[in-house]
mmCIF file of C-alpha atoms in Angstrom:
data_model
loop_
_atom_site.group_PDB
_atom_site.id
_atom_site.type_symbol
_atom_site.label_atom_id
_atom_site.label_comp_id
_atom_site.label_asym_id
_atom_site.label_seq_id
_atom_site.Cartn_x
_atom_site.Cartn_y
_atom_site.Cartn_z
ATOM 1 C CA UNK K 200 -4.889 0.788 -12.645
ATOM 2 C CA UNK K 201 -8.090 2.505 -11.513
ATOM 3 C CA UNK K 202 -9.186 -0.593 -9.602
ATOM 4 C CA UNK K 203 -5.783 -0.826 -7.880
ATOM 5 C CA UNK K 204 -5.872 2.832 -6.827
ATOM 6 C CA UNK K 205 -9.431 2.475 -5.528
ATOM 7 C CA UNK K 206 -8.420 -0.640 -3.596
ATOM 8 C CA UNK K 207 -5.440 1.132 -2.008
ATOM 9 C CA UNK K 208 -7.550 4.090 -0.924
ATOM 10 C CA UNK K 209 -10.298 1.747 0.316
ATOM 11 C CA UNK K 210 -7.646 0.049 2.469
ATOM 12 C CA UNK K 211 -6.138 3.430 3.420
ATOM 13 C CA UNK K 212 -4.502 2.286 6.666
ATOM 14 C CA UNK K 213 -4.947 -1.482 6.458
ATOM 15 C CA UNK K 214 -1.633 -3.138 7.225
ATOM 16 C CA UNK K 215 -3.006 -6.665 7.508
ATOM 17 C CA UNK K 216 -3.840 -9.068 4.665
ATOM 18 C CA UNK K 217 -2.037 -9.244 1.320
ATOM 19 C CA UNK K 218 -1.717 -7.238 -1.918
ATOM 20 C CA UNK K 219 -0.918 -8.502 -5.393
ATOM 21 C CA UNK K 220 1.948 -7.186 -7.498
ATOM 22 C CA UNK K 221 -0.409 -5.369 -9.860
ATOM 23 C CA UNK K 222 -2.086 -3.461 -7.037
ATOM 24 C CA UNK K 223 1.272 -2.405 -5.616
ATOM 25 C CA UNK K 224 2.916 -1.356 -8.880
ATOM 26 C CA UNK K 225 -0.180 0.360 -10.309
ATOM 27 C CA UNK K 226 -0.566 2.390 -7.135
ATOM 28 C CA UNK K 227 3.041 3.578 -7.299
ATOM 29 C CA UNK K 228 2.668 4.334 -11.010
ATOM 30 C CA UNK K 229 -0.388 6.425 -10.085
ATOM 31 C CA UNK K 230 1.675 8.300 -7.457
ATOM 32 C CA UNK K 231 4.428 9.063 -9.981
ATOM 33 C CA UNK K 232 1.986 10.228 -12.662
ATOM 34 C CA UNK K 233 0.152 12.532 -10.230
ATOM 35 C CA UNK K 234 3.490 14.012 -9.063
ATOM 36 C CA UNK K 235 4.380 14.746 -12.702
ATOM 37 C CA UNK K 236 1.010 16.416 -13.282
ATOM 38 C CA UNK K 237 1.381 18.436 -10.068
ATOM 39 C CA UNK K 238 4.886 19.520 -11.107
ATOM 40 C CA UNK K 239 3.550 20.753 -14.461
ATOM 41 C CA UNK K 240 0.640 22.520 -12.730
ATOM 42 C CA UNK K 241 2.867 24.134 -10.123
ATOM 43 C CA UNK K 242 5.340 25.295 -12.760
ATOM 44 C CA UNK K 243 2.559 26.629 -15.003
ATOM 45 C CA UNK K 244 0.803 28.487 -12.181
ATOM 46 C CA UNK K 245 3.746 29.682 -10.091
ATOM 47 C CA UNK K 246 6.722 29.232 -12.379
ATOM 48 C CA UNK K 247 9.896 27.307 -11.605
ATOM 49 C CA UNK K 248 12.043 27.940 -8.548
ATOM 50 C CA UNK K 249 15.062 29.991 -9.586
ATOM 51 C CA UNK K 250 18.188 30.170 -7.447
ATOM 52 C CA UNK K 251 21.278 32.241 -8.038
ATOM 53 C CA UNK K 252 24.400 30.939 -6.377
ATOM 54 C CA UNK K 253 28.034 31.879 -6.472
ATOM 55 C CA UNK K 254 31.070 29.677 -6.291
ATOM 56 C CA UNK K 255 34.792 30.338 -6.346
ATOM 57 C CA UNK K 256 36.647 29.357 -9.508
ATOM 58 C CA UNK K 257 40.418 29.077 -9.636
ATOM 59 C CA UNK K 258 42.026 30.624 -12.694
ATOM 60 C CA UNK K 259 45.028 29.149 -14.506
ATOM 61 C CA UNK K 260 47.317 31.707 -12.845
ATOM 62 C CA UNK K 261 46.142 30.561 -9.382
ATOM 63 C CA UNK K 262 43.910 33.544 -8.657
ATOM 64 C CA UNK K 263 40.331 33.101 -7.529
ATOM 65 C CA UNK K 264 37.289 34.682 -9.059
ATOM 66 C CA UNK K 265 33.626 34.330 -8.177
ATOM 67 C CA UNK K 266 31.248 32.874 -10.729
ATOM 68 C CA UNK K 267 27.484 33.323 -10.471
ATOM 69 C CA UNK K 268 25.168 30.784 -11.999
ATOM 70 C CA UNK K 269 21.429 30.310 -12.082
ATOM 71 C CA UNK K 270 19.696 27.065 -11.211
ATOM 72 C CA UNK K 271 16.111 26.418 -12.289
ATOM 73 C CA UNK K 272 14.119 23.756 -10.428
ATOM 74 C CA UNK K 273 10.762 22.405 -11.432
ATOM 75 C CA UNK K 274 9.007 20.948 -8.390
ATOM 76 C CA UNK K 275 5.488 20.002 -7.427
ATOM 77 C CA UNK K 276 5.632 22.581 -4.610
ATOM 78 C CA UNK K 277 2.906 22.732 -1.997
ATOM 79 C CA UNK K 278 0.534 20.739 -4.158
ATOM 80 C CA UNK K 279 2.960 17.826 -4.230
ATOM 81 C CA UNK K 280 3.701 18.161 -0.527
ATOM 82 C CA UNK K 281 0.013 17.917 0.382
ATOM 83 C CA UNK K 282 -0.464 15.013 -2.044
ATOM 84 C CA UNK K 283 2.546 13.201 -0.570
ATOM 85 C CA UNK K 284 1.194 13.651 2.944
ATOM 86 C CA UNK K 285 -2.233 12.358 1.883
ATOM 87 C CA UNK K 286 -0.810 9.279 0.150
ATOM 88 C CA UNK K 287 1.999 8.363 2.551
ATOM 89 C CA UNK K 288 -0.113 6.031 4.709
ATOM 90 C CA UNK K 289 -1.774 4.135 1.822
ATOM 91 C CA UNK K 290 1.605 3.787 0.073
ATOM 92 C CA UNK K 291 3.169 2.369 3.226
ATOM 93 C CA UNK K 292 0.137 0.123 3.800
ATOM 94 C CA UNK K 293 0.167 -1.347 0.272
ATOM 95 C CA UNK K 294 3.905 -2.001 0.459
ATOM 96 C CA UNK K 295 3.354 -3.637 3.873
ATOM 97 C CA UNK K 296 0.630 -5.862 2.413
ATOM 98 C CA UNK K 297 2.802 -6.599 -0.636
ATOM 99 C CA UNK K 298 5.513 -7.992 1.626
ATOM 100 C CA UNK K 299 2.856 -10.099 3.329
ATOM 101 C CA UNK K 300 1.994 -11.539 -0.091
ATOM 102 C CA UNK K 301 5.578 -12.815 -0.484
ATOM 103 C CA UNK K 302 5.402 -14.166 3.089
ATOM 104 C CA UNK K 303 7.677 -11.510 4.631
ATOM 105 C CA UNK K 304 6.898 -9.322 7.640
ATOM 106 C CA UNK K 305 5.881 -5.792 6.682
ATOM 107 C CA UNK K 306 8.356 -4.189 9.060
ATOM 108 C CA UNK K 307 11.064 -4.871 6.447
ATOM 109 C CA UNK K 308 9.770 -1.665 4.838
ATOM 110 C CA UNK K 309 11.388 0.231 7.698
ATOM 111 C CA UNK K 310 14.895 -1.217 7.200
ATOM 112 C CA UNK K 311 16.178 1.492 4.795
ATOM 113 C CA UNK K 312 14.905 4.253 7.095
ATOM 114 C CA UNK K 313 16.533 2.679 10.158
ATOM 115 C CA UNK K 314 19.873 2.304 8.389
ATOM 116 C CA UNK K 315 19.716 5.894 7.078
ATOM 117 C CA UNK K 316 18.887 7.140 10.578
ATOM 118 C CA UNK K 317 21.894 5.269 11.998
ATOM 119 C CA UNK K 318 24.137 6.606 9.213
ATOM 120 C CA UNK K 319 22.919 10.154 9.822
ATOM 121 C CA UNK K 320 23.571 9.807 13.545
ATOM 122 C CA UNK K 321 27.114 8.587 12.862
ATOM 123 C CA UNK K 322 27.789 11.467 10.487
ATOM 124 C CA UNK K 323 26.428 14.023 12.966
ATOM 125 C CA UNK K 324 28.426 12.462 15.790
ATOM 126 C CA UNK K 325 31.554 12.639 13.648
ATOM 127 C CA UNK K 326 30.851 16.297 12.881
ATOM 128 C CA UNK K 327 30.572 17.310 16.545
ATOM 129 C CA UNK K 328 34.306 18.131 16.820
ATOM 130 C CA UNK K 329 33.874 20.444 13.826
ATOM 131 C CA UNK K 330 31.038 22.353 15.501
ATOM 132 C CA UNK K 331 32.835 22.404 18.854
ATOM 133 C CA UNK K 332 35.978 23.840 17.252
ATOM 134 C CA UNK K 333 33.901 26.406 15.369
ATOM 135 C CA UNK K 334 31.975 27.495 18.477
ATOM 136 C CA UNK K 335 35.127 27.729 20.627
ATOM 137 C CA UNK K 336 36.724 30.041 18.090
ATOM 138 C CA UNK K 337 39.665 27.669 17.794
ATOM 139 C CA UNK K 338 42.222 28.543 15.183
ATOM 140 C CA UNK K 339 42.345 24.974 13.848
ATOM 141 C CA UNK K 340 41.369 24.458 10.266
ATOM 142 C CA UNK K 341 37.687 23.526 10.420
ATOM 143 C CA UNK K 342 37.802 21.543 7.187
ATOM 144 C CA UNK K 343 40.597 19.386 8.561
ATOM 145 C CA UNK K 344 38.565 18.761 11.715
ATOM 146 C CA UNK K 345 35.547 17.849 9.599
ATOM 147 C CA UNK K 346 37.588 15.503 7.405
ATOM 148 C CA UNK K 347 39.147 13.800 10.435
ATOM 149 C CA UNK K 348 35.932 13.243 12.354
ATOM 150 C CA UNK K 349 32.989 13.703 10.016
ATOM 151 C CA UNK K 350 32.022 11.452 7.168
ATOM 152 C CA UNK K 351 34.246 8.397 7.643
ATOM 153 C CA UNK K 352 34.305 4.813 6.397
ATOM 154 C CA UNK K 353 32.440 3.562 9.466
ATOM 155 C CA UNK K 354 29.459 5.783 8.629
ATOM 156 C CA UNK K 355 29.405 4.320 5.107
ATOM 157 C CA UNK K 356 28.380 0.886 6.418
ATOM 158 C CA UNK K 357 24.781 1.896 7.309
ATOM 159 C CA UNK K 358 24.471 3.774 3.977
ATOM 160 C CA UNK K 359 25.525 0.585 2.175
ATOM 161 C CA UNK K 360 23.078 -1.470 4.255
ATOM 162 C CA UNK K 361 20.288 1.004 3.396
ATOM 163 C CA UNK K 362 21.075 0.638 -0.305
ATOM 164 C CA UNK K 363 21.170 -3.160 -0.035
ATOM 165 C CA UNK K 364 17.865 -3.220 1.853
ATOM 166 C CA UNK K 365 16.236 -1.086 -0.876
ATOM 167 C CA UNK K 366 17.450 -3.527 -3.539
ATOM 168 C CA UNK K 367 16.161 -6.495 -1.524
ATOM 169 C CA UNK K 368 12.786 -4.777 -1.065
ATOM 170 C CA UNK K 369 12.506 -4.113 -4.802
ATOM 171 C CA UNK K 370 13.227 -7.781 -5.509
ATOM 172 C CA UNK K 371 10.551 -8.841 -3.011
ATOM 173 C CA UNK K 372 8.055 -6.325 -4.419
ATOM 174 C CA UNK K 373 8.634 -7.748 -7.914
ATOM 175 C CA UNK K 374 8.419 -11.391 -6.797
ATOM 176 C CA UNK K 375 5.237 -13.404 -7.274
ATOM 177 C CA UNK K 376 3.144 -13.903 -4.164
ATOM 178 C CA UNK K 377 2.934 -17.230 -2.405
ATOM 179 C CA UNK K 378 0.329 -19.583 -3.830
ATOM 180 C CA UNK K 379 -2.619 -20.149 -1.561
ATOM 181 C CA UNK K 380 -2.927 -18.885 1.985
ATOM 182 C CA UNK K 381 0.123 -17.995 4.034
ATOM 183 C CA UNK K 382 0.607 -16.763 7.609
ATOM 184 C CA UNK K 383 -0.666 -13.286 6.643
ATOM 185 C CA UNK K 384 -3.953 -14.310 5.049
ATOM 186 C CA UNK K 385 -5.618 -15.806 2.037
ATOM 187 C CA UNK K 386 -4.317 -15.459 -1.508
ATOM 188 C CA UNK K 387 -5.669 -12.196 -3.020
ATOM 189 C CA UNK K 388 -5.747 -13.860 -6.452
ATOM 190 C CA UNK K 389 -8.441 -16.244 -5.201
ATOM 191 C CA UNK K 390 -10.857 -13.299 -4.959
ATOM 192 C CA UNK K 391 -10.386 -12.429 -8.643
ATOM 193 C CA UNK K 392 -13.281 -13.307 -11.003
#
């Protein structure tokens, strides 16, 4: 694991060549373990994030009452944010190189983000009538407007494609690399002692 992490940081922004499965998976295991440690540190030093929220609850007789509940979140906070920023490029680079090892172009890493961006744009576009009605002071029921034009079946297609692309990427990341050289470079296993 230590060798894989060193290799990923040594190739901080190297998007060419290939990476073995072990290098890829050990690096992501390292990222997860550090996030856990940072979450424990942040919670020990600053305490958890505590939110109090209220929600309406309908009684059996049809009346409404307000219920307050407390939510406690344990996050890695600023420490995790800085760590995520520092490791974003090497994580993207190693996943790019991992796809090269299975003879796939690295830009496939971007597919889930593109589909989520399209889905978000469709949802926002569908919500525009809701915001227009709210800003015009129209007396129409805003929830009805949101339900009619907001999150519809058409906007579910890119969400489904994003999910499918994540599954395909995970399968490729778990697949063995091509034997010998491929169009992206020499076999990284050949350099092993």
